[in-house]
CSV table of C-alpha atoms in Angstrom, one decimal:
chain,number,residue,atom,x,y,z
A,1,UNK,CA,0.0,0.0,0.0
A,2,UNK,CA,3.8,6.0,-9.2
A,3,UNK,CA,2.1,8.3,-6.5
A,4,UNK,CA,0.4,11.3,-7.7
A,5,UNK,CA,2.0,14.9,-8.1
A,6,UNK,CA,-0.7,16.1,-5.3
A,7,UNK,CA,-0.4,15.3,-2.0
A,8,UNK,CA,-3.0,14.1,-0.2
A,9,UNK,CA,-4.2,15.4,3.6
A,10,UNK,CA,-2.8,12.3,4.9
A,11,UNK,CA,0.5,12.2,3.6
A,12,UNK,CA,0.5,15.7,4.7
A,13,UNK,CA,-0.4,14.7,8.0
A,14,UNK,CA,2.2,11.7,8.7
A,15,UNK,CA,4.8,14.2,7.8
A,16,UNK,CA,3.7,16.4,10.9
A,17,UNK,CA,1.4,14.1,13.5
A,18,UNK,CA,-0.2,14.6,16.2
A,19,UNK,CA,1.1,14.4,19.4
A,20,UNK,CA,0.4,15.2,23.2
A,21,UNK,CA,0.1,18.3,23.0
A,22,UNK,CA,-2.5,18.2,20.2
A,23,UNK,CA,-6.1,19.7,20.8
A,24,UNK,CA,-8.4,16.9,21.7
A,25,UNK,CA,-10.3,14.9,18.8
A,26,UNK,CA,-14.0,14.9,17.8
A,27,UNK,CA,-15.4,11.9,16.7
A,28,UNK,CA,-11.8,10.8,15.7
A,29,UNK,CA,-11.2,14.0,14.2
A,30,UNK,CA,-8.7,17.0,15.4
A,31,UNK,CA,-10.4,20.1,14.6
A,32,UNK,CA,-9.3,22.6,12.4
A,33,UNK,CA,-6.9,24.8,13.5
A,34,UNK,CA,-7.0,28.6,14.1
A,35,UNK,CA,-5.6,30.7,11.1
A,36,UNK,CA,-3.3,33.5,12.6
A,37,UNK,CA,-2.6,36.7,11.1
A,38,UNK,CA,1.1,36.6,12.4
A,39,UNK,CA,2.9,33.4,12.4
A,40,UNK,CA,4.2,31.8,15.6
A,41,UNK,CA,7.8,32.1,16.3
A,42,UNK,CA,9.5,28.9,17.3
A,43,UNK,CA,9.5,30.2,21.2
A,44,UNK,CA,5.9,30.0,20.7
A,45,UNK,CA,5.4,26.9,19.4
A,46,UNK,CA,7.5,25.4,22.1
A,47,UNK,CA,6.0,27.0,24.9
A,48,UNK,CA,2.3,25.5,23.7
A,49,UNK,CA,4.4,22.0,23.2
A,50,UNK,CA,5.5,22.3,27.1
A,51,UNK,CA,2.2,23.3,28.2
A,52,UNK,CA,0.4,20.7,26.4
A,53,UNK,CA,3.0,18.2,28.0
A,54,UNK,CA,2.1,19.8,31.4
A,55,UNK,CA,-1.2,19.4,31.0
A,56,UNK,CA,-0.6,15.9,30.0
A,57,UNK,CA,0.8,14.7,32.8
A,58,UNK,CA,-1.3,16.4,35.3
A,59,UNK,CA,-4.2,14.8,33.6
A,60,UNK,CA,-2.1,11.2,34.0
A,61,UNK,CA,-1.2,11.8,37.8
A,62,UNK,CA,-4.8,13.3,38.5
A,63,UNK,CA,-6.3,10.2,36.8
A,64,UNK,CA,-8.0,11.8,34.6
A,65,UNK,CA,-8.8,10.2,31.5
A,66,UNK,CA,-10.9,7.1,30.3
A,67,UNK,CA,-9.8,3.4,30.4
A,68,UNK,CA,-13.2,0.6,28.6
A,69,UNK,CA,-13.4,-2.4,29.8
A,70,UNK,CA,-10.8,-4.0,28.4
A,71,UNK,CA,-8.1,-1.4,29.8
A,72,UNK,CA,-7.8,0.3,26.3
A,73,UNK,CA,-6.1,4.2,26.6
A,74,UNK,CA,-7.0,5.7,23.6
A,75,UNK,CA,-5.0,9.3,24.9
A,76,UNK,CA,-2.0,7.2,26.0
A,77,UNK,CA,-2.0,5.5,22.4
A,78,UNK,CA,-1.9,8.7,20.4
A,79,UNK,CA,0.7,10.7,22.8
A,80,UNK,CA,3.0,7.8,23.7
A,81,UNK,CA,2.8,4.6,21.3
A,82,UNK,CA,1.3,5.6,18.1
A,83,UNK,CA,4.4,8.5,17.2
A,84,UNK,CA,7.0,5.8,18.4
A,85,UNK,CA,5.4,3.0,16.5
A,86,UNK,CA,5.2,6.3,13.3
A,87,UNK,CA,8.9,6.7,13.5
A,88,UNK,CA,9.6,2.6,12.1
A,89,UNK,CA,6.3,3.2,9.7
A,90,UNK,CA,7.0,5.7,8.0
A,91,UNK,CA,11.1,6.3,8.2
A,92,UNK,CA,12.6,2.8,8.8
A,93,UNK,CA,10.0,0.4,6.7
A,94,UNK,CA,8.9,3.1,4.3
A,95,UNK,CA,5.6,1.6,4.6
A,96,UNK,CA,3.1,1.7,1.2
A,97,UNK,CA,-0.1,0.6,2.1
A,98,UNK,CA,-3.4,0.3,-0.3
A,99,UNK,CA,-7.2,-0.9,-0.2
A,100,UNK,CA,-7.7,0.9,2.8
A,101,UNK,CA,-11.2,1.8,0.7
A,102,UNK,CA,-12.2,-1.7,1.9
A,103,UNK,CA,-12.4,-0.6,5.8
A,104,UNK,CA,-15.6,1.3,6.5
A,105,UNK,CA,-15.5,4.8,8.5
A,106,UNK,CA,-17.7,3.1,11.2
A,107,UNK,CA,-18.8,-0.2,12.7
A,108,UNK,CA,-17.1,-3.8,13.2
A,109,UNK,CA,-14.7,-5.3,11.1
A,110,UNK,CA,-12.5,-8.2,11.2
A,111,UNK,CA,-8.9,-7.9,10.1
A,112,UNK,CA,-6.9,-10.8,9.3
A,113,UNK,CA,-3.5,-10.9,8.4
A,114,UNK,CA,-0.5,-13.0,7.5
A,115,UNK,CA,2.2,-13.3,10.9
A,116,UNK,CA,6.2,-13.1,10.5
A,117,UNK,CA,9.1,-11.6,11.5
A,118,UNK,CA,10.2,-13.6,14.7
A,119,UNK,CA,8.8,-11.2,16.8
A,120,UNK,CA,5.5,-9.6,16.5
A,121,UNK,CA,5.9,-6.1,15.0
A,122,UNK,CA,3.8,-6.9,12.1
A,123,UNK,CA,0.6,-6.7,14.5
A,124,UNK,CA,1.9,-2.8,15.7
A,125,UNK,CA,2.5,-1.7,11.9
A,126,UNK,CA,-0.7,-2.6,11.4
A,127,UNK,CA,-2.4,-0.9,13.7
A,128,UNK,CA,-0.6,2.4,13.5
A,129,UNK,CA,-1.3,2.2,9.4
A,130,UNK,CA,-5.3,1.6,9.6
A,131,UNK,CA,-5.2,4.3,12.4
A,132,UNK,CA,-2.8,7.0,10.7
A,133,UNK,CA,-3.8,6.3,7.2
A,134,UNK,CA,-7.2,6.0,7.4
A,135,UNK,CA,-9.6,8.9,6.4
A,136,UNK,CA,-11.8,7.9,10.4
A,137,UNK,CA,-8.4,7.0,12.2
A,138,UNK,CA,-9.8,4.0,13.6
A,139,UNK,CA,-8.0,1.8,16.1
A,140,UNK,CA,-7.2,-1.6,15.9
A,141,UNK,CA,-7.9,-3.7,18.7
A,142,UNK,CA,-5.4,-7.0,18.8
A,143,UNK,CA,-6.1,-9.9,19.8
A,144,UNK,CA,-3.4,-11.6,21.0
A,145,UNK,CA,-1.4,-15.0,22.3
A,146,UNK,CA,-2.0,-15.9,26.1
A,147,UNK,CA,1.9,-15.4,26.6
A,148,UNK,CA,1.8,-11.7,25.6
A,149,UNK,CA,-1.0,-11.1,28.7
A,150,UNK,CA,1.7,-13.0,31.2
A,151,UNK,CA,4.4,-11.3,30.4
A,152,UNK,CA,4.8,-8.3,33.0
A,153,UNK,CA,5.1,-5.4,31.0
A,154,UNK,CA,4.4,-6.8,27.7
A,155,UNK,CA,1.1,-7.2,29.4
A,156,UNK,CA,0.1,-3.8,30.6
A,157,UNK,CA,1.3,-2.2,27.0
A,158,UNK,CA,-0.9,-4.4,24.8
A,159,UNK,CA,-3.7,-3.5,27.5
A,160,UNK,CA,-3.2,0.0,27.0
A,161,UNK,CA,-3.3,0.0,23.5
A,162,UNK,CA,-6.3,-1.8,22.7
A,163,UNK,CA,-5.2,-5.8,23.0
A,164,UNK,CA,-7.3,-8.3,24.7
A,165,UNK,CA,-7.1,-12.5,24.6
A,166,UNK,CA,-7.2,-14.0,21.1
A,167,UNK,CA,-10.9,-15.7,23.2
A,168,UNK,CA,-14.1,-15.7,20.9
A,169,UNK,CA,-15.8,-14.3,23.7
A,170,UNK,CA,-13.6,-11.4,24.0
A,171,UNK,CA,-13.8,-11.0,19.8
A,172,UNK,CA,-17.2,-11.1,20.0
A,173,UNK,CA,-18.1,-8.5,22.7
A,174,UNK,CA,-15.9,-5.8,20.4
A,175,UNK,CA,-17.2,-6.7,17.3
A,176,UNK,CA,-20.6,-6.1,18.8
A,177,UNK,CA,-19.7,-2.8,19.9
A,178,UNK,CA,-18.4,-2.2,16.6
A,179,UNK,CA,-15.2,-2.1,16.9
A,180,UNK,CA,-12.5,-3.2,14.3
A,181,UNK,CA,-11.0,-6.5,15.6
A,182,UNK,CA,-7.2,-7.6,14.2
A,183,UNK,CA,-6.4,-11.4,14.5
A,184,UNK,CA,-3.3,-13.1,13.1
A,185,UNK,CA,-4.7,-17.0,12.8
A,186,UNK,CA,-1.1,-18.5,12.2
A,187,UNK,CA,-0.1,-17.3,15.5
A,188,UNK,CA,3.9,-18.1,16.5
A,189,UNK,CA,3.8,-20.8,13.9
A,190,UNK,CA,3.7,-17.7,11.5
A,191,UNK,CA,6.5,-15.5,13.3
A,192,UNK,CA,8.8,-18.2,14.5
A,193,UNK,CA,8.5,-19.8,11.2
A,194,UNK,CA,12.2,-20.1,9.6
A,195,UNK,CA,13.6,-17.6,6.9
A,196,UNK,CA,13.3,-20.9,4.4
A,197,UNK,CA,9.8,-20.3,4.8
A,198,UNK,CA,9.3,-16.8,4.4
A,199,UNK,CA,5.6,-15.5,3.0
A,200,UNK,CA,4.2,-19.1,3.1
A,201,UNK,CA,1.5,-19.0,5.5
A,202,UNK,CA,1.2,-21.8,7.9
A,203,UNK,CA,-2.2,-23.5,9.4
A,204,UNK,CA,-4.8,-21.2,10.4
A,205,UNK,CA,-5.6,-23.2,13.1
A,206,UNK,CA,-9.7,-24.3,14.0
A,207,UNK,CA,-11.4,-21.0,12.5
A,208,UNK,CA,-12.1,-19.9,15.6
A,209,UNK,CA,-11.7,-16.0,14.0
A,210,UNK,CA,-14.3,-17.0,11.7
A,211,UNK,CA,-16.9,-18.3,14.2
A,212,UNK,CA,-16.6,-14.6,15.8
A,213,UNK,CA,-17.4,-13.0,12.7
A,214,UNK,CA,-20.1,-15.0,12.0
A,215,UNK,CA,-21.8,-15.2,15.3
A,216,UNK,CA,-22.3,-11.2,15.0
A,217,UNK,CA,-22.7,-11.0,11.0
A,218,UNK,CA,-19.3,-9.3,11.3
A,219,UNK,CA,-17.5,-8.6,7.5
A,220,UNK,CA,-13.9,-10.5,7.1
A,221,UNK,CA,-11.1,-8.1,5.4
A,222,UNK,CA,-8.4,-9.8,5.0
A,223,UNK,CA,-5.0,-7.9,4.6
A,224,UNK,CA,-1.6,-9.0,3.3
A,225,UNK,CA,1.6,-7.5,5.2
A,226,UNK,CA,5.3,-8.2,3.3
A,227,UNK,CA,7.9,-6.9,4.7
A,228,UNK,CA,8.0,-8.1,8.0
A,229,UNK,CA,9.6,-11.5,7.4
A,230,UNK,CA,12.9,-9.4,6.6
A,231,UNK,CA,13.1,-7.5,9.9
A,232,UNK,CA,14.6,-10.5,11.9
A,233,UNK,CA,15.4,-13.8,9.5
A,234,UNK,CA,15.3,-16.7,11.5
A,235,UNK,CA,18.3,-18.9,10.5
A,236,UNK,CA,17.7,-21.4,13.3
A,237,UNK,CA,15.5,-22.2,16.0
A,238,UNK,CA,17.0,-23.6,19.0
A,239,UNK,CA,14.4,-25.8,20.3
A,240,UNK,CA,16.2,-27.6,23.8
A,241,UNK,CA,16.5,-23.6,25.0
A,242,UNK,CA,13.5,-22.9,24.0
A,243,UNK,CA,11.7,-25.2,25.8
A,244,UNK,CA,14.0,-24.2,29.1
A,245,UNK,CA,12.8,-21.1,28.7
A,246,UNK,CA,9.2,-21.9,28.2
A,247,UNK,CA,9.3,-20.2,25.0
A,248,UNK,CA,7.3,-21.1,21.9
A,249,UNK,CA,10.8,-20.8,19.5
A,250,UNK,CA,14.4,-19.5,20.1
A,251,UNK,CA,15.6,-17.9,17.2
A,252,UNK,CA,19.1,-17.6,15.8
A,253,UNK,CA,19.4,-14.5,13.5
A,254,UNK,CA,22.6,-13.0,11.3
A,255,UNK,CA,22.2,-10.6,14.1
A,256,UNK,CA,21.1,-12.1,17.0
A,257,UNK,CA,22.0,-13.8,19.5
A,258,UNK,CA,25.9,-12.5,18.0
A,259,UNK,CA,25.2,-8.8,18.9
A,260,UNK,CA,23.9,-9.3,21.7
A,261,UNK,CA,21.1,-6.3,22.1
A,262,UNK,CA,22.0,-4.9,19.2
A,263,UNK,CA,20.8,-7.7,17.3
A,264,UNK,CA,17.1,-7.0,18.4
A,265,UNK,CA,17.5,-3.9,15.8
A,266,UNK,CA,15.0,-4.6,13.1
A,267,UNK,CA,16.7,-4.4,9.9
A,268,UNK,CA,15.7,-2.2,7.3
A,269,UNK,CA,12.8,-3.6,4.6
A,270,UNK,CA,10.6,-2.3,2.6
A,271,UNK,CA,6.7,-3.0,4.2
A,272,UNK,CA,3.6,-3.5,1.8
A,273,UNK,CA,0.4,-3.5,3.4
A,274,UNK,CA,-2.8,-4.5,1.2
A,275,UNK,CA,-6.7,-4.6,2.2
A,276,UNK,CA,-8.3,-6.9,0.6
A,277,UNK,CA,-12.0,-6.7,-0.2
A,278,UNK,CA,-14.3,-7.7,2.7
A,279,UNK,CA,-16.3,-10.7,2.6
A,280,UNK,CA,-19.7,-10.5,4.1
A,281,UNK,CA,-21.0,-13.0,6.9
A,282,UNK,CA,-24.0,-11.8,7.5
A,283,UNK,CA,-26.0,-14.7,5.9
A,284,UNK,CA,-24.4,-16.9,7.3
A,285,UNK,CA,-25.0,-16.3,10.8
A,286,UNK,CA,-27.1,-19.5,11.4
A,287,UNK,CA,-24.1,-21.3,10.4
A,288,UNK,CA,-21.8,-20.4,13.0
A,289,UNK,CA,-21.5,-24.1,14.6
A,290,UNK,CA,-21.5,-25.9,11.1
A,291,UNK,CA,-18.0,-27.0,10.9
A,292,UNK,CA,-17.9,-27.1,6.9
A,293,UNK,CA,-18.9,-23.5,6.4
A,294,UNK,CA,-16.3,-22.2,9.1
A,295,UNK,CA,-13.2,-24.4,7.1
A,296,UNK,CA,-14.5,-23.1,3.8
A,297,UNK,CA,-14.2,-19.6,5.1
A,298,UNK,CA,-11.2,-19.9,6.8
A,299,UNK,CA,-9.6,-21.1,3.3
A,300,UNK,CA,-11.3,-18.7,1.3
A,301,UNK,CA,-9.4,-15.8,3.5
A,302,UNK,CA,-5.7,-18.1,3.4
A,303,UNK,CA,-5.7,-18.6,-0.3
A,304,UNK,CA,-6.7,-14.5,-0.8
A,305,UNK,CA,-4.5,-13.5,1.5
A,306,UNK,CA,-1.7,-16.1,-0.1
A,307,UNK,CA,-2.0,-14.7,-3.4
A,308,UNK,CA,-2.4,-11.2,-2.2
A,309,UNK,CA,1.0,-11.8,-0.7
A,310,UNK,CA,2.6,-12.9,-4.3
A,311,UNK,CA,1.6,-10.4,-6.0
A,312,UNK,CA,2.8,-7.4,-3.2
A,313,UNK,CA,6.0,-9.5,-3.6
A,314,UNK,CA,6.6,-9.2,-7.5
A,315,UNK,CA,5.6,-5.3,-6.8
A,316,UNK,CA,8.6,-5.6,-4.3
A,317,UNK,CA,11.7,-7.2,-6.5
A,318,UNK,CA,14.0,-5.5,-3.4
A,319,UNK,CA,13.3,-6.5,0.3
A,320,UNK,CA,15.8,-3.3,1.2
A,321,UNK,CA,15.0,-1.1,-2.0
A,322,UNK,CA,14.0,2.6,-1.6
C-alpha cells in the first residue's frame, strides 16, 4: 500500500502528526486549526508543546482520562505509542499501504492478516497504518497470544493499546460494539516460522476468527503485510532452549544472539500492506456451529491473502529497495 504529483491530507499529516500536545479529537477528528494573522515564532510553538505536555501529565497523575473495559487508553496510544510505532512506519520500513477503501468509517470489522518476523511487530504496523492512514483514524484492537497477557510489562502495553485475549468471547463482545478487531490466525507458527519459509503461511488453526465474525454478522477483510519477514530472519530455532525457557521458539538470526542487544534492531525492509475486499458473513449467521462453512471460510481468507502476498511481492523485486 507511481504516486500522484498532489499530495493528499494524509500524507500531509504523517509528515507532521499529532502528538500530546494536540487539541483533543472529535469523533476521531482533530479540529481545524485557528488561522493567525502573524505566524508563531519557534519560542511560541515550544511554549504551547511544554504546556500541552504539562497538561498531559497532570491529567495522567490526577487520573484523569478514560480506560473501557478492556483497559484500552486511547490518549495514552496517540501521545506515547502511536508517534514511536510512526517513526519505524514511515522512516525505517517506508511503509506503502493500499485498499484501505475496503475498511468502512464506522462499525465492526475483522482484520486478518498474515504473521512473520520472529517477533510480533507486524501486528503494531498494522495498527498504526489503519489508524494513521485511514480517512476515520480507527483503532485496531489485537487480539493476541496468552503469553503476551503473562508477560509483566508486555502485558500492561498491549492492554493499554487496545489488546485483549485471542478468546471468541472477548472478539465477540468488540465486534458487537463495533469495533475493528485484528487477528493473526497462524499465530507463532507464523513468526517463528524459519527464513526458508518466508511468506508461506502456515495453518490457520480451527477458525475460531471466523466463528466470531459469524456469530455477529461481522465482515472479514483480510490484509496481506510483506515486509516483515525481513526485519529478523530466522536462521535457526533452538528448540532444547527454547523449551528451558518456556518459549514457543528461540531464534538464531545474522544478528542475534551474536550482537547481543543490538541484534534486536529490526533491519531495514521495505513494508507493503494491502486490504483486501471484505467478505460479508451476514447470511451466514445460522451457520456459526456448522463445521464445513467455518473451514470453507477460513480457506477462502488463506488462499486471498496467499495470493495477495505474491503479487505485493513481485511489486517488491527488493526487500531493502527505496
Amino acid at each position: 500500500m507511481s504516486e500522484p504529483e498532489m499530495r493528499s491530507d494524509d500524507e500531509t499529516r504523517l509528515e507532521n502528526p499529532p502528538s500530546a500536545v494536540d487539541p483533543p479529537r472529535h469523533n476521531g477528528h482533530h479540529p481545524a486549526p485557528r488561522q493567525s494573522a502573524v505566524p508563531e515564532s519557534p519560542g511560541d510553538l515550544w511554549d504551547k508543546r511544554i504546556a500541552g505536555g504539562l497538561a498531559f501529565l497532570r491529567r495522567r497523575l490526577a487520573g484523569d482520562y478514560e480506560v473501557d473495559e478492556f483497559g484500552f487508553d486511547p490518549e495514552l496510544t496517540e501521545a506515547v505509542f502511536h508517534p514511536l510505532l510512526r517513526r519505524l512506519y514511515r522512516d525505517w520500513f517506508r511503509t506503502e499501504v493500499t485498499g484501505l477503501e475496503h475498511i468502512s468509517a464506522e462499525g465492526a470489522g475483522l482484520v486478518v492478516g498474515n504473521h512473520s518476523g520472529t517477533v510480533a511487530l507486524d501486528a503494531l504496523i498494522l495498527s498504526t497504518a489503519l489508524h494513521h492512514e485511514h480517512p476515520a483514524h480507527r483503532y485496531l484492537r489485537l487480539l493476541g497470544a496468552d503469553l503476551v497477557f503473562r508477560m509483566p510489562v508486555v502485558s500492561e502495553i498491549a492492554r493499554k493499546t487496545g489488546g485483549t485475549m485471542a478468546c471468541n468471547p472477548d472478539a465477540e463482545r468488540l465486534l458487537r460494539g463495533g469495533e475493528l478487531v485484528g487477528v493473526f490466525p497462524e499465530g507463532f507458527k507464523g513468526i517463528g516460522k524459519l527464513y526458508a519459509e518466508r511468506y508461506k503461511l502456515q495453518r490457520f488453526g480451527r477458525g475460531g476468527f471466523v466463528s466470531a465474525a459469524l456469530r455477529t454478522g461481522t465482515p472479514i477483510i483480510p490484509v496481506a503485510i510483506v515486509g516483515g519477514e525481513e526485519i529478523y530472519p530466522m536462521l535457526a530455532d533452538l528448540k532444547p532452549l527454547a523449551r528451558l525457557l518456556k518459549l514457543p521458539y528461540f531464534p538464531v538470526t545474522p544478528t542475534f544472539p551474536w550482537l547481543g542487544p543490538l541484534g534486536m534492531v529490526p533491519l531495514p525492509s521495505k513494508w507493503l500492506i494491502e486490504f483486501c475486499p471484505p467478505i460479508p458473513t451476514a447470511h451466514l449467521v445460522d451457520s456459526a456451529d456448522d463445521p464445513l462453512v467455518v473451514f470453507n471460510l477460513a480457506d477462502q481468507v488463506r488462499e486471498t491473502i496467499q495470493q495477495t502476498l505474491h503479487e505485493l511481492l513481485e511489486r517488491r523485486p527488493d526487500p531493502f529497495g527505496p
